[in-house]
Coordinates of C-alpha atoms and ligand atoms in Angstrom, one line a residue:
M1 CA -88.6 243.8 -49.0
N2 CA -87.0 244.2 -45.6
L3 CA -88.4 240.9 -44.7
K4 CA -87.0 239.1 -47.7
L5 CA -84.1 237.5 -45.9
L6 CA -86.2 236.5 -43.0
F7 CA -88.6 234.8 -45.5
C8 CA -85.7 233.0 -47.1
C9 CA -84.4 231.8 -43.7
L10 CA -87.9 230.8 -42.5
F11 CA -88.3 228.8 -45.7
L12 CA -85.1 227.0 -45.1
L13 CA -86.2 226.3 -41.5
V14 CA -89.6 225.0 -42.7
L15 CA -88.0 222.7 -45.1
L16 CA -86.1 221.0 -42.2
I17 CA -89.3 220.4 -40.3
P18 CA -90.6 216.9 -41.0
A19 CA -93.4 216.9 -43.6
E20 CA -95.9 215.2 -41.2
S21 CA -95.9 218.1 -38.8
K22 CA -96.8 220.7 -41.4
P23 CA -100.3 221.8 -41.8
K24 CA -101.6 220.5 -45.2
H25 CA -103.2 223.7 -46.3
R26 CA -102.5 227.1 -45.2
K27 CA -106.1 228.3 -45.0
G28 CA -107.2 225.5 -42.7
H29 CA -109.3 224.1 -45.5
E30 CA -110.4 220.6 -45.2
R31 CA -109.3 219.8 -48.7
S32 CA -105.6 218.9 -48.5
H33 CA -104.9 219.5 -52.0
E34 CA -102.2 221.1 -54.0
G35 CA -103.6 221.7 -57.3
R36 CA -100.6 221.1 -59.4
H37 CA -99.4 218.0 -57.7
E38 CA -99.4 214.6 -59.3
K39 CA -101.7 212.4 -57.2
H40 CA -100.8 208.9 -56.3
G41 CA -103.5 207.5 -54.1
K42 CA -107.1 207.5 -55.3
H43 CA -109.5 209.0 -52.8
G44 CA -112.8 207.4 -52.0
M45 CA -116.1 209.4 -52.1
H46 CA -116.1 209.6 -48.3
D47 CA -112.9 211.6 -48.3
K48 CA -114.5 214.4 -50.2
K49 CA -116.1 217.5 -49.2
R50 CA -118.5 218.7 -51.9
L51 CA -119.4 222.3 -52.4
R52 CA -122.2 223.1 -49.9
F53 CA -124.5 226.1 -50.1
E54 CA -122.4 228.1 -47.6
D55 CA -119.2 227.4 -49.6
I56 CA -120.9 228.8 -52.7
I57 CA -122.1 231.9 -50.7
E58 CA -118.6 232.5 -49.2
D59 CA -116.7 231.9 -52.4
I60 CA -114.7 235.0 -53.1
F61 CA -115.1 234.4 -56.8
F62 CA -118.7 235.3 -56.7
R63 CA -118.2 238.6 -54.9
D64 CA -119.4 241.4 -57.2
T65 CA -116.5 243.7 -58.2
S66 CA -116.4 246.6 -60.5
D67 CA -114.3 246.4 -63.5
D68 CA -111.9 249.1 -62.5
D69 CA -108.8 246.9 -62.3
D70 CA -108.8 246.9 -66.1
E71 CA -107.5 250.4 -66.0
E72 CA -104.6 249.5 -63.7
D73 CA -103.6 246.5 -65.7
Q74 CA -103.6 248.7 -68.7
S75 CA -101.1 251.2 -67.2
N76 CA -98.9 248.4 -66.0
S77 CA -98.5 246.9 -69.4
D78 CA -97.9 250.2 -71.1
W79 CA -94.2 250.4 -70.3
L80 CA -93.7 247.2 -72.3
F81 CA -95.9 248.3 -75.1
E82 CA -94.0 251.6 -75.3
L83 CA -90.8 249.6 -75.5
L84 CA -92.0 247.5 -78.3
F85 CA -93.6 250.4 -80.2
P86 CA -91.6 253.6 -79.7
E87 CA -93.9 256.5 -78.8
G88 CA -95.8 258.2 -81.6
K89 CA -94.8 255.8 -84.3
C90 CA -97.3 253.9 -86.5
N91 CA -94.5 251.8 -88.0
P92 CA -94.6 249.0 -86.9
N93 CA -98.3 249.2 -86.5
P94 CA -99.1 249.3 -82.7
C95 CA -102.8 248.6 -83.3
L96 CA -103.8 245.1 -82.8
N97 CA -106.7 243.2 -84.5
N98 CA -106.4 245.1 -87.8
G99 CA -106.7 248.4 -86.2
V100 CA -105.7 251.4 -88.3
C101 CA -103.0 253.6 -86.9
K102 CA -103.0 257.4 -87.2
E103 CA -100.1 259.6 -86.0
K104 CA -101.4 262.3 -83.7
G105 CA -98.8 264.8 -82.7
K106 CA -96.3 262.9 -80.6
S107 CA -98.6 260.0 -80.1
F108 CA -100.8 257.7 -82.2
K109 CA -104.4 256.7 -82.3
C110 CA -105.9 253.4 -83.3
D111 CA -109.2 253.2 -85.2
C112 CA -110.5 249.8 -84.1
P113 CA -112.7 247.5 -86.1
K114 CA -115.8 246.4 -84.1
P115 CA -116.0 245.0 -81.5
F116 CA -112.4 245.7 -80.5
M117 CA -111.5 248.6 -78.3
G118 CA -108.8 250.0 -76.1
R119 CA -105.8 252.2 -77.0
K120 CA -104.4 249.5 -79.2
C121 CA -107.6 247.7 -80.1
E122 CA -106.5 244.9 -77.8
R123 CA -109.7 244.4 -75.9
E124 CA -112.8 242.5 -76.9
P125 CA -116.1 243.3 -75.3
K126 CA -116.1 241.6 -72.0
V127 CA -119.3 239.6 -71.9
C128 CA -118.3 237.6 -68.9
R129 CA -117.6 240.0 -66.0
R130 CA -117.4 239.2 -62.4
G131 CA -121.0 239.0 -61.2
T132 CA -122.5 238.5 -64.7
C133 CA -123.5 235.0 -63.7
G134 CA -124.3 235.4 -60.0
R135 CA -123.4 232.2 -58.4
G136 CA -122.5 230.4 -61.6
E137 CA -119.9 230.0 -64.3
C138 CA -119.9 232.2 -67.3
V139 CA -119.2 230.2 -70.5
L140 CA -118.6 231.7 -73.9
T141 CA -120.9 230.9 -76.8
S142 CA -120.6 232.0 -80.4
T143 CA -124.1 233.5 -80.7
R144 CA -125.6 236.6 -79.1
P145 CA -125.3 237.5 -76.2
Y146 CA -122.1 235.4 -76.5
Y147 CA -122.3 233.9 -73.1
E148 CA -124.4 231.5 -71.0
C149 CA -124.5 231.0 -67.2
K150 CA -124.0 227.6 -65.8
C151 CA -125.5 227.9 -62.3
K152 CA -124.2 226.1 -59.2
A153 CA -127.1 224.2 -57.8
P154 CA -129.4 225.1 -56.1
F155 CA -129.0 228.5 -57.8
Q156 CA -131.2 228.8 -60.8
P157 CA -131.0 230.1 -64.4
P158 CA -131.0 232.5 -66.1
D159 CA -128.6 234.5 -64.0
C160 CA -127.9 232.2 -61.0
R161 CA -129.0 234.8 -58.4
Q162 CA -132.2 233.1 -57.1
Y163 CA -132.1 229.7 -55.5
S164 CA -134.6 227.0 -55.2
V165 CA -134.0 223.7 -53.4
C166 CA -135.2 220.5 -55.1
K167 CA -137.6 222.4 -57.3
P168 CA -137.1 221.4 -60.1
N169 CA -135.5 218.2 -59.0
P170 CA -131.8 218.5 -59.9
C171 CA -131.2 214.7 -59.4
K172 CA -131.0 212.7 -62.6
N173 CA -131.8 209.1 -63.3
G174 CA -134.7 208.9 -60.8
G175 CA -132.6 210.2 -58.0
Q176 CA -134.5 211.5 -55.0
C177 CA -133.8 215.1 -53.9
I178 CA -133.6 215.5 -50.1
K179 CA -133.8 219.0 -48.7
D180 CA -131.2 219.9 -46.1
G181 CA -131.8 223.6 -45.1
N182 CA -130.7 225.7 -48.1
D183 CA -129.0 222.7 -49.6
F184 CA -129.9 219.3 -50.9
D185 CA -128.6 215.8 -51.4
C186 CA -129.5 213.4 -54.2
V187 CA -130.2 209.8 -53.1
C188 CA -129.3 207.8 -56.2
P189 CA -130.8 204.6 -57.4
E190 CA -128.6 201.5 -57.3
G191 CA -125.5 201.8 -59.5
Y192 CA -125.8 205.6 -60.0
R193 CA -123.5 208.1 -58.4
G194 CA -122.2 211.7 -58.6
R195 CA -123.7 214.8 -57.0
F196 CA -126.7 214.6 -59.3
C197 CA -126.8 210.8 -59.8
H198 CA -125.7 211.6 -63.3
V199 CA -123.0 208.9 -63.5
G200 CA -124.2 205.6 -64.6
P201 CA -123.0 202.1 -63.7
H202 CA -121.1 201.7 -67.0
D203 CA -119.3 205.0 -66.9
C204 CA -115.7 204.0 -66.9
Y205 CA -112.4 204.5 -68.8
V206 CA -110.0 202.1 -70.5
D207 CA -106.2 202.5 -70.7
D208 CA -105.4 206.1 -70.1
G209 CA -109.0 207.3 -70.7
E210 CA -108.2 209.0 -74.0
T211 CA -111.4 207.5 -75.5
Y212 CA -113.5 208.2 -72.3
R213 CA -116.7 210.0 -73.2
G214 CA -118.5 209.5 -69.9
V215 CA -120.1 212.2 -67.7
V216 CA -118.0 212.3 -64.5
S217 CA -117.5 215.9 -63.8
E218 CA -115.7 215.9 -60.4
T219 CA -112.1 215.7 -59.4
D220 CA -110.7 213.1 -57.1
D221 CA -111.2 215.5 -54.2
G222 CA -114.7 216.4 -55.1
Y223 CA -114.2 219.7 -56.9
E224 CA -116.7 220.4 -59.6
C225 CA -115.1 220.5 -63.1
L226 CA -115.2 223.8 -65.1
Q227 CA -116.8 223.7 -68.5
W228 CA -114.1 223.3 -71.1
N229 CA -115.4 226.5 -72.8
S230 CA -115.4 228.4 -69.5
H231 CA -114.5 232.0 -69.8
F232 CA -112.4 231.6 -66.6
I233 CA -110.1 229.1 -68.3
L234 CA -109.5 231.4 -71.2
E235 CA -109.0 234.4 -69.0
K236 CA -106.1 232.5 -67.3
G237 CA -104.4 232.0 -70.5
A238 CA -105.2 228.4 -71.1
D239 CA -107.1 227.3 -74.2
P240 CA -108.2 223.7 -74.2
F241 CA -109.5 223.7 -77.7
N242 CA -106.2 224.8 -79.3
S243 CA -103.7 223.3 -76.9
F244 CA -104.0 219.6 -77.3
E245 CA -103.3 217.5 -80.3
D246 CA -106.6 215.7 -79.8
S247 CA -109.4 217.9 -78.6
D248 CA -112.1 215.5 -79.9
G249 CA -113.7 214.8 -76.5
L250 CA -113.7 218.4 -75.4
G251 CA -116.8 220.5 -75.9
P252 CA -119.2 222.9 -74.2
H253 CA -119.5 220.6 -71.1
N254 CA -117.6 219.9 -67.9
F255 CA -117.0 216.2 -68.3
C256 CA -113.5 214.8 -67.5
R257 CA -111.4 214.0 -70.5
N258 CA -107.8 213.1 -71.3
P259 CA -106.8 215.0 -74.4
D260 CA -103.0 215.1 -73.6
G261 CA -101.7 211.8 -72.5
E262 CA -102.2 212.1 -68.8
P263 CA -102.5 208.7 -67.0
R264 CA -106.3 209.2 -66.7
P265 CA -109.1 211.6 -67.3
W266 CA -108.8 215.0 -65.7
C267 CA -110.4 218.5 -65.7
F268 CA -109.8 222.1 -64.7
Y269 CA -111.4 223.4 -61.6
R270 CA -111.4 226.7 -59.7
S271 CA -110.4 227.5 -56.2
G272 CA -111.0 231.2 -55.4
Y273 CA -109.5 233.0 -58.4
R274 CA -107.1 230.2 -59.2
L275 CA -107.3 227.9 -62.1
L276 CA -106.2 224.4 -61.1
W277 CA -106.5 220.9 -62.6
D278 CA -106.7 217.4 -61.2
H279 CA -107.4 213.9 -62.2
C280 CA -111.1 212.9 -61.9
D281 CA -113.1 210.4 -59.9
V282 CA -113.7 208.2 -63.0
R283 CA -113.5 204.5 -62.5
P284 CA -111.4 202.3 -64.6
C285 CA -113.4 199.7 -66.6
P286 CA -113.2 196.3 -65.0
D287 CA -112.4 194.5 -68.2
P288 CA -111.5 196.2 -71.5
T289 CA -114.0 193.9 -73.4
D290 CA -117.1 195.1 -71.6
V291 CA -116.6 198.8 -71.9
V292 CA -119.8 200.4 -73.2
P293 CA -120.2 203.8 -71.7
T294 CA -123.7 204.0 -73.0
D295 CA -125.2 206.6 -70.7
T296 CA -123.0 209.3 -72.1
P297 CA -124.7 212.3 -73.6
D298 CA -121.6 213.9 -74.9
P299 CA -122.5 217.0 -77.0
E300 CA -119.7 217.0 -79.5
P301 CA -118.9 220.6 -80.3
T302 CA -119.1 222.0 -83.7
S303 CA -116.4 224.5 -84.4
S304 CA -118.9 227.3 -84.4
Q305 CA -119.7 226.5 -80.8
L306 CA -116.2 226.9 -79.7
P307 CA -114.8 230.1 -78.4
S308 CA -112.4 231.8 -80.7
T309 CA -108.8 231.5 -79.7
S310 CA -105.5 233.0 -80.3
L311 CA -102.8 230.5 -79.1
P312 CA -100.4 228.9 -81.6
P313 CA -101.2 225.4 -82.7
P314 CA -100.1 222.6 -80.4
V315 CA -96.6 221.1 -80.6
T316 CA -96.3 217.5 -81.6
S317 CA -95.8 215.4 -78.6
T318 CA -93.1 212.8 -78.2
S319 CA -93.3 209.8 -75.9
V320 CA -90.7 209.7 -73.3
P321 CA -89.6 206.1 -72.4
Q322 CA -88.6 205.4 -68.8
L323 CA -84.9 205.2 -68.6
S324 CA -83.1 203.7 -65.8
T325 CA -80.0 205.6 -64.6
V326 CA -76.9 204.4 -66.3
P327 CA -74.1 204.2 -63.8
P328 CA -71.3 206.5 -64.8
N329 CA -68.7 204.6 -66.7
I330 CA -65.5 205.9 -65.3
T331 CA -63.1 204.0 -67.5
T332 CA -64.5 204.9 -71.0
I333 CA -65.7 208.4 -70.9
P334 CA -68.3 208.9 -73.6
Q335 CA -68.5 212.3 -75.4
Q336 CA -71.2 214.0 -73.4
F337 CA -72.7 217.4 -73.0
L338 CA -71.3 218.5 -76.3
T339 CA -74.3 220.7 -76.8
C340 CA -76.2 222.8 -74.2
G341 CA -79.5 224.5 -74.0
N342 CA -81.5 221.9 -76.0
P343 CA -84.4 220.4 -74.0
Q344 CA -86.5 217.4 -75.0
P345 CA -89.3 218.6 -77.3
K346 CA -92.1 219.7 -75.0
K347 CA -95.7 218.7 -75.2
A348 CA -98.1 221.6 -75.2
V349 CA -99.7 221.6 -71.8
T350 CA -101.7 224.6 -70.8
R351 CA -102.9 223.7 -67.4
I352 CA -101.5 226.9 -66.0
Y353 CA -101.9 228.8 -62.8
G354 CA -98.9 230.9 -62.4
G355 CA -96.9 227.8 -63.3
L356 CA -97.1 224.8 -65.6
K357 CA -96.3 221.3 -64.6
V358 CA -93.1 220.6 -66.3
A359 CA -92.9 217.7 -68.8
P360 CA -90.1 215.1 -68.5
G361 CA -86.9 216.4 -70.2
A362 CA -88.3 219.9 -70.7
I363 CA -86.0 221.6 -68.3
P364 CA -83.2 219.0 -68.1
W365 CA -80.7 221.5 -66.5
Q366 CA -82.8 222.1 -63.4
V367 CA -81.3 220.6 -60.3
S368 CA -82.5 220.4 -56.7
V369 CA -79.8 221.5 -54.3
Q370 CA -80.2 219.6 -51.1
E371 CA -78.5 219.9 -47.7
K372 CA -78.1 218.2 -44.3
P373 CA -76.0 219.0 -41.3
K374 CA -72.4 217.9 -41.7
N375 CA -71.9 214.2 -41.2
S376 CA -75.4 213.8 -39.9
P377 CA -77.4 210.7 -40.6
R378 CA -80.4 212.9 -41.3
P379 CA -81.9 212.8 -44.9
Y380 CA -81.1 215.5 -47.4
K381 CA -83.7 218.2 -47.8
H382 CA -84.3 220.4 -50.8
V383 CA -83.2 224.0 -50.1
C384 CA -82.7 225.6 -53.5
G385 CA -82.7 225.2 -57.2
G386 CA -79.6 225.1 -59.3
V387 CA -78.6 224.9 -63.0
L388 CA -76.3 222.3 -64.5
I389 CA -73.8 224.1 -66.8
A390 CA -71.3 221.3 -67.2
S391 CA -71.0 217.7 -66.2
C392 CA -69.4 218.6 -62.8
W393 CA -70.7 222.2 -62.3
V394 CA -73.9 223.6 -61.0
L395 CA -74.7 227.3 -60.9
T396 CA -76.8 228.4 -57.9
A397 CA -77.4 231.5 -55.7
G398 CA -74.8 232.6 -53.2
H399 CA -77.4 232.8 -50.4
C400 CA -78.2 229.1 -50.9
I401 CA -74.8 228.1 -49.5
E402 CA -74.5 227.5 -45.7
A403 CA -71.4 226.7 -43.8
K404 CA -71.1 223.3 -42.2
K405 CA -73.5 221.4 -44.4
D406 CA -73.2 218.3 -46.5
M407 CA -74.7 219.0 -49.9
Q408 CA -75.9 217.0 -52.9
V409 CA -77.8 217.7 -56.1
V410 CA -80.6 215.7 -57.7
M411 CA -81.0 216.0 -61.4
G412 CA -83.4 214.5 -63.9
S413 CA -86.3 214.1 -61.5
L414 CA -89.5 216.2 -61.6
S415 CA -90.8 215.0 -58.3
L416 CA -89.0 215.7 -55.0
D417 CA -90.7 213.2 -52.7
N418 CA -90.7 210.3 -55.1
V419 CA -87.3 210.2 -56.8
E420 CA -87.8 208.9 -60.3
P421 CA -85.7 206.2 -62.0
T422 CA -84.4 208.9 -64.3
A423 CA -82.9 210.8 -61.4
Q424 CA -79.2 211.2 -60.8
T425 CA -78.0 212.1 -57.3
V426 CA -74.4 213.4 -57.0
E427 CA -72.6 214.8 -54.0
V428 CA -71.2 218.2 -53.9
E429 CA -67.5 218.3 -53.5
K430 CA -67.1 222.0 -53.0
A431 CA -69.3 225.2 -53.0
I432 CA -67.7 228.4 -54.2
V433 CA -69.6 231.5 -53.3
H434 CA -68.8 234.7 -55.1
E435 CA -66.2 236.8 -53.2
N436 CA -68.3 239.9 -53.4
Y437 CA -71.5 238.2 -52.3
R438 CA -73.3 240.5 -49.9
S439 CA -76.7 240.5 -48.4
T440 CA -78.4 243.6 -46.9
L441 CA -81.8 244.1 -45.5
S442 CA -83.0 245.4 -48.8
A443 CA -81.2 243.4 -51.5
V444 CA -78.7 240.6 -52.2
Y445 CA -75.7 241.5 -54.3
N446 CA -73.5 239.2 -56.4
D447 CA -75.8 236.4 -55.4
I448 CA -74.1 233.6 -57.3
A449 CA -72.3 230.4 -56.4
L450 CA -70.8 227.4 -58.1
L451 CA -71.1 223.8 -56.9
R452 CA -68.4 221.4 -58.0
L453 CA -69.8 217.9 -58.1
K454 CA -68.0 214.8 -57.0
G455 CA -66.8 212.7 -59.9
K456 CA -63.8 211.5 -61.7
D457 CA -61.9 212.9 -64.7
G458 CA -64.4 215.6 -65.4
F459 CA -67.3 213.2 -65.4
C460 CA -70.0 213.7 -62.7
A461 CA -73.5 214.0 -64.2
N462 CA -74.4 211.6 -67.0
E463 CA -76.1 213.1 -70.0
T464 CA -79.5 211.5 -70.6
Q465 CA -82.8 212.7 -72.1
F466 CA -83.6 214.1 -68.6
V467 CA -80.2 215.6 -67.7
K468 CA -78.6 218.2 -70.0
T469 CA -76.7 221.4 -69.5
A470 CA -78.0 224.9 -70.1
C471 CA -75.8 227.3 -72.1
L472 CA -74.2 230.4 -70.7
P473 CA -75.5 233.6 -72.4
D474 CA -73.1 235.7 -74.5
A475 CA -75.1 238.9 -74.9
Q476 CA -77.6 241.2 -73.2
L477 CA -81.2 240.2 -74.1
P478 CA -83.9 242.8 -74.9
D479 CA -86.3 244.1 -72.3
G480 CA -89.7 242.6 -72.7
M481 CA -88.4 239.3 -73.8
E482 CA -90.3 236.2 -72.5
C483 CA -88.1 233.8 -70.5
T484 CA -88.8 230.8 -68.4
I485 CA -88.4 230.3 -64.6
S486 CA -88.7 226.9 -62.9
G487 CA -88.5 225.4 -59.4
W488 CA -90.1 223.5 -56.6
G489 CA -90.6 226.6 -54.5
A490 CA -93.7 228.0 -52.7
T491 CA -96.9 228.4 -54.7
E492 CA -100.1 230.3 -54.1
E493 CA -101.4 227.0 -52.9
S494 CA -98.6 225.8 -50.7
D495 CA -96.1 227.8 -48.7
F496 CA -94.0 224.6 -48.4
G497 CA -93.3 224.3 -52.1
S498 CA -94.5 222.1 -54.9
N499 CA -93.6 218.5 -55.1
H500 CA -93.6 218.5 -58.9
L501 CA -91.3 220.8 -60.8
L502 CA -93.2 223.8 -62.1
D503 CA -92.3 226.4 -64.7
A504 CA -93.8 229.7 -65.8
N505 CA -93.0 232.5 -68.3
V506 CA -91.8 235.9 -67.2
L507 CA -90.8 239.0 -69.0
L508 CA -87.4 240.7 -68.7
I509 CA -88.2 244.1 -67.1
N510 CA -86.3 247.3 -68.0
Q511 CA -83.8 248.1 -65.3
E512 CA -84.8 251.8 -65.0
K513 CA -88.4 250.8 -64.8
C514 CA -87.6 248.4 -62.0
S515 CA -85.6 251.0 -60.2
E516 CA -88.6 253.3 -59.9
P517 CA -89.5 254.3 -56.3
M518 CA -92.7 252.4 -56.3
I519 CA -90.9 249.2 -57.5
Y520 CA -87.5 248.5 -56.0
G521 CA -86.0 252.1 -56.0
N522 CA -82.2 252.5 -55.9
V523 CA -81.2 249.2 -54.3
L524 CA -80.7 247.4 -57.6
D525 CA -77.3 247.3 -59.2
N526 CA -76.0 245.7 -62.4
T527 CA -75.4 242.3 -60.8
M528 CA -79.2 241.8 -60.9
F529 CA -82.2 242.4 -63.0
C530 CA -86.0 242.1 -62.6
A531 CA -88.3 239.7 -64.4
G532 CA -92.0 239.0 -64.0
H533 CA -95.2 240.7 -64.5
L534 CA -95.7 244.1 -62.9
E535 CA -99.4 243.4 -62.5
G536 CA -98.5 240.5 -60.1
G537 CA -99.3 236.9 -60.3
V538 CA -96.6 234.8 -62.0
D539 CA -93.4 234.9 -60.0
S540 CA -90.7 232.7 -58.5
C541 CA -90.8 232.3 -54.7
Q542 CA -89.2 230.8 -51.6
G543 CA -87.5 227.6 -52.5
D544 CA -86.9 228.5 -56.2
S545 CA -83.7 230.4 -55.4
G546 CA -80.6 229.3 -57.3
G547 CA -82.8 227.9 -60.0
P548 CA -82.8 229.0 -63.7
L549 CA -84.3 231.9 -65.6
T550 CA -83.6 230.7 -69.1
C551 CA -84.3 232.6 -72.3
K552 CA -84.2 231.3 -75.9
Q553 CA -81.3 232.7 -77.9
N554 CA -82.1 231.5 -81.4
V555 CA -82.7 227.8 -80.7
T556 CA -80.8 227.3 -77.5
H557 CA -81.8 228.0 -73.9
V558 CA -79.3 230.2 -72.0
V559 CA -79.3 230.7 -68.3
Y560 CA -79.7 234.4 -68.2
G561 CA -80.7 234.7 -64.6
V562 CA -80.5 232.9 -61.3
V563 CA -83.5 233.2 -58.9
S564 CA -82.3 235.5 -56.2
W565 CA -84.8 237.6 -54.2
G566 CA -88.1 239.6 -54.3
D567 CA -90.4 241.4 -52.0
Q568 CA -92.8 238.5 -51.1
C569 CA -94.1 236.7 -54.2
G570 CA -96.4 237.5 -57.1
K571 CA -97.2 241.0 -55.7
K572 CA -98.1 243.8 -57.9
N573 CA -95.0 246.0 -58.7
K574 CA -92.7 243.6 -56.9
P575 CA -91.3 241.3 -59.5
G576 CA -88.7 238.7 -58.9
V577 CA -85.0 239.8 -58.9
Y578 CA -82.5 237.5 -60.6
T579 CA -78.7 237.4 -60.6
R580 CA -77.5 238.8 -63.9
V581 CA -75.4 235.9 -65.2
T582 CA -73.8 238.0 -68.1
Q583 CA -72.0 239.9 -65.3
F584 CA -70.3 236.8 -64.0
L585 CA -69.1 235.0 -67.2
S586 CA -65.4 235.5 -66.5
W587 CA -65.9 234.6 -62.9
I588 CA -67.6 231.4 -63.9
K589 CA -64.9 230.7 -66.4
S590 CA -62.1 231.3 -64.0
K591 CA -63.6 229.0 -61.4
T592 CA -64.5 226.2 -63.6
Q593 CA -61.3 226.2 -65.6
A594 CA -59.0 226.6 -62.6
S595 CA -60.3 223.3 -61.4
P596 CA -59.1 219.8 -62.4
Q597 CA -62.7 218.8 -62.5
A598 CA -63.4 221.2 -65.4
A599 CA -65.7 219.9 -68.0
Ligands
LIG601 N1 -85.0 234.1 -51.6 C1 -85.9 233.1 -52.2 C2 -85.3 231.7 -52.0 O1 -84.4 231.5 -51.2 C3 -86.3 233.4 -53.6 C4 -87.3 234.5 -53.6 C5 -87.7 234.9 -55.0 N2 -88.8 235.8 -54.8 C6 -89.5 236.4 -55.7 N3 -90.5 237.1 -55.4 N4 -89.3 236.1 -57.0 O2 -85.9 230.7 -52.5

């Protein structure tokens, strides 16, 4: 935690270094890919580096580990469980999956129906454990033993531990297998391609590829797609079969599909322990009239083949027309921002890995706070997030404000490097940092600031589908509540931040719990609170500061926290710390109402 400020400063510095001079990937990997980025250029086959034998051997995912981290995760989630179900009480029933609760002295015991187990019957038998499938992917099936191993060639079934090169020939469609040490290459007959020559000449997609039923199973960068019924996808909280309106093309296979209105077919892939997704190397059909993807063995799943799932049904999607920015009409001021906290209806997208790619209009109050040296011709750079709370007011973190800087905010754009037509860019007239803002080596206190935007007659931002205000909270929210964080900050994949706005869900953590010595000890005060997951993983990070933590109060989204600080990111027992907005309601009111620009 002592390094926290240093990290923030380093991050700000890094943002000022021109993008070209940054290494593309922190592990010196050849694949310059940020999993959750929207891709623009299409890569040719020669750009790819396919998974070679040595990569498979070195892949940390295939390292055999014991299952002992289950125990730890258990103890980390217990505090939340105890909060929701007071100790020793069977009412409400703390046992999940129809477990029967029996009071036992001061505690309770759950009798679990088979095959559930665990203190609250929350666990199913884990058929897919690390190492179950050697060097292969474990996919869930509905019949005993409830899993199957999909080996990475040249590893062989049934458990993907032995390997055999070119025997049997893994190349399809008459492809020739050429041995290359422990590895092999398929030389494909004319017109066929793909690692196994499995992609035929007519394999292509039309329009956005919603109807694509071909067999391409590689991403643009050459990553092998995961099976849609992969245990790994479910384990990461995504459930393809229940998340999309149209899961028709999905099944127990790893072919690229487009069930959710992406511009073209895509698939999930894995990098280490991370679940990522990307568009696929599928070719568009030359002419919509001669599309006959004939060579497409596409085993359509029957519902009994699909893994059982528990996510809620998908939300109906709405199409979002491209709007061009309407220039602010200064003479006739329309009635705007009359409501707050109501985003555009969001499409269910479960391509998660810590964070989700945000859909247009889903977090319309998110702004990018950008800076450049005062009066310099240099371009503005993103330094922090911010939250639009009124047409002329943005809430951000105190530590985001630097003296002698020109500032602007960009609203209504999901992408940072490619400002969308829906974006509105407004200069900052004045930054007001909280009078008691104080930063020490171990924490940041009263970390809040307001940006007054340039405009006229209380009219600065223009309300559109993509630009809306968040509401201010009017009450304390309960510990354990699930809230949303968002930003363009550093991700597990890229220290330099994400180009596309990401969001993730975090839980509000009890203040006493977060003040335990092994978490943040006594440095916390009531101007801040913790949110995240004590087991680590999902968190905000450098570059997200100043951005929103919003929670749903009834049907509206209130900005309950502002991203402030944390001891590194995503670390176990080191959740994110957020400015407690409810402590600053009168401060916000006094500043915004004192000004002639008040909205
Ligand atoms: N101070 C950071 C920034 O300026 C935010 C850090 C948040 N850290 C965390 N672990 N949640 O962007």
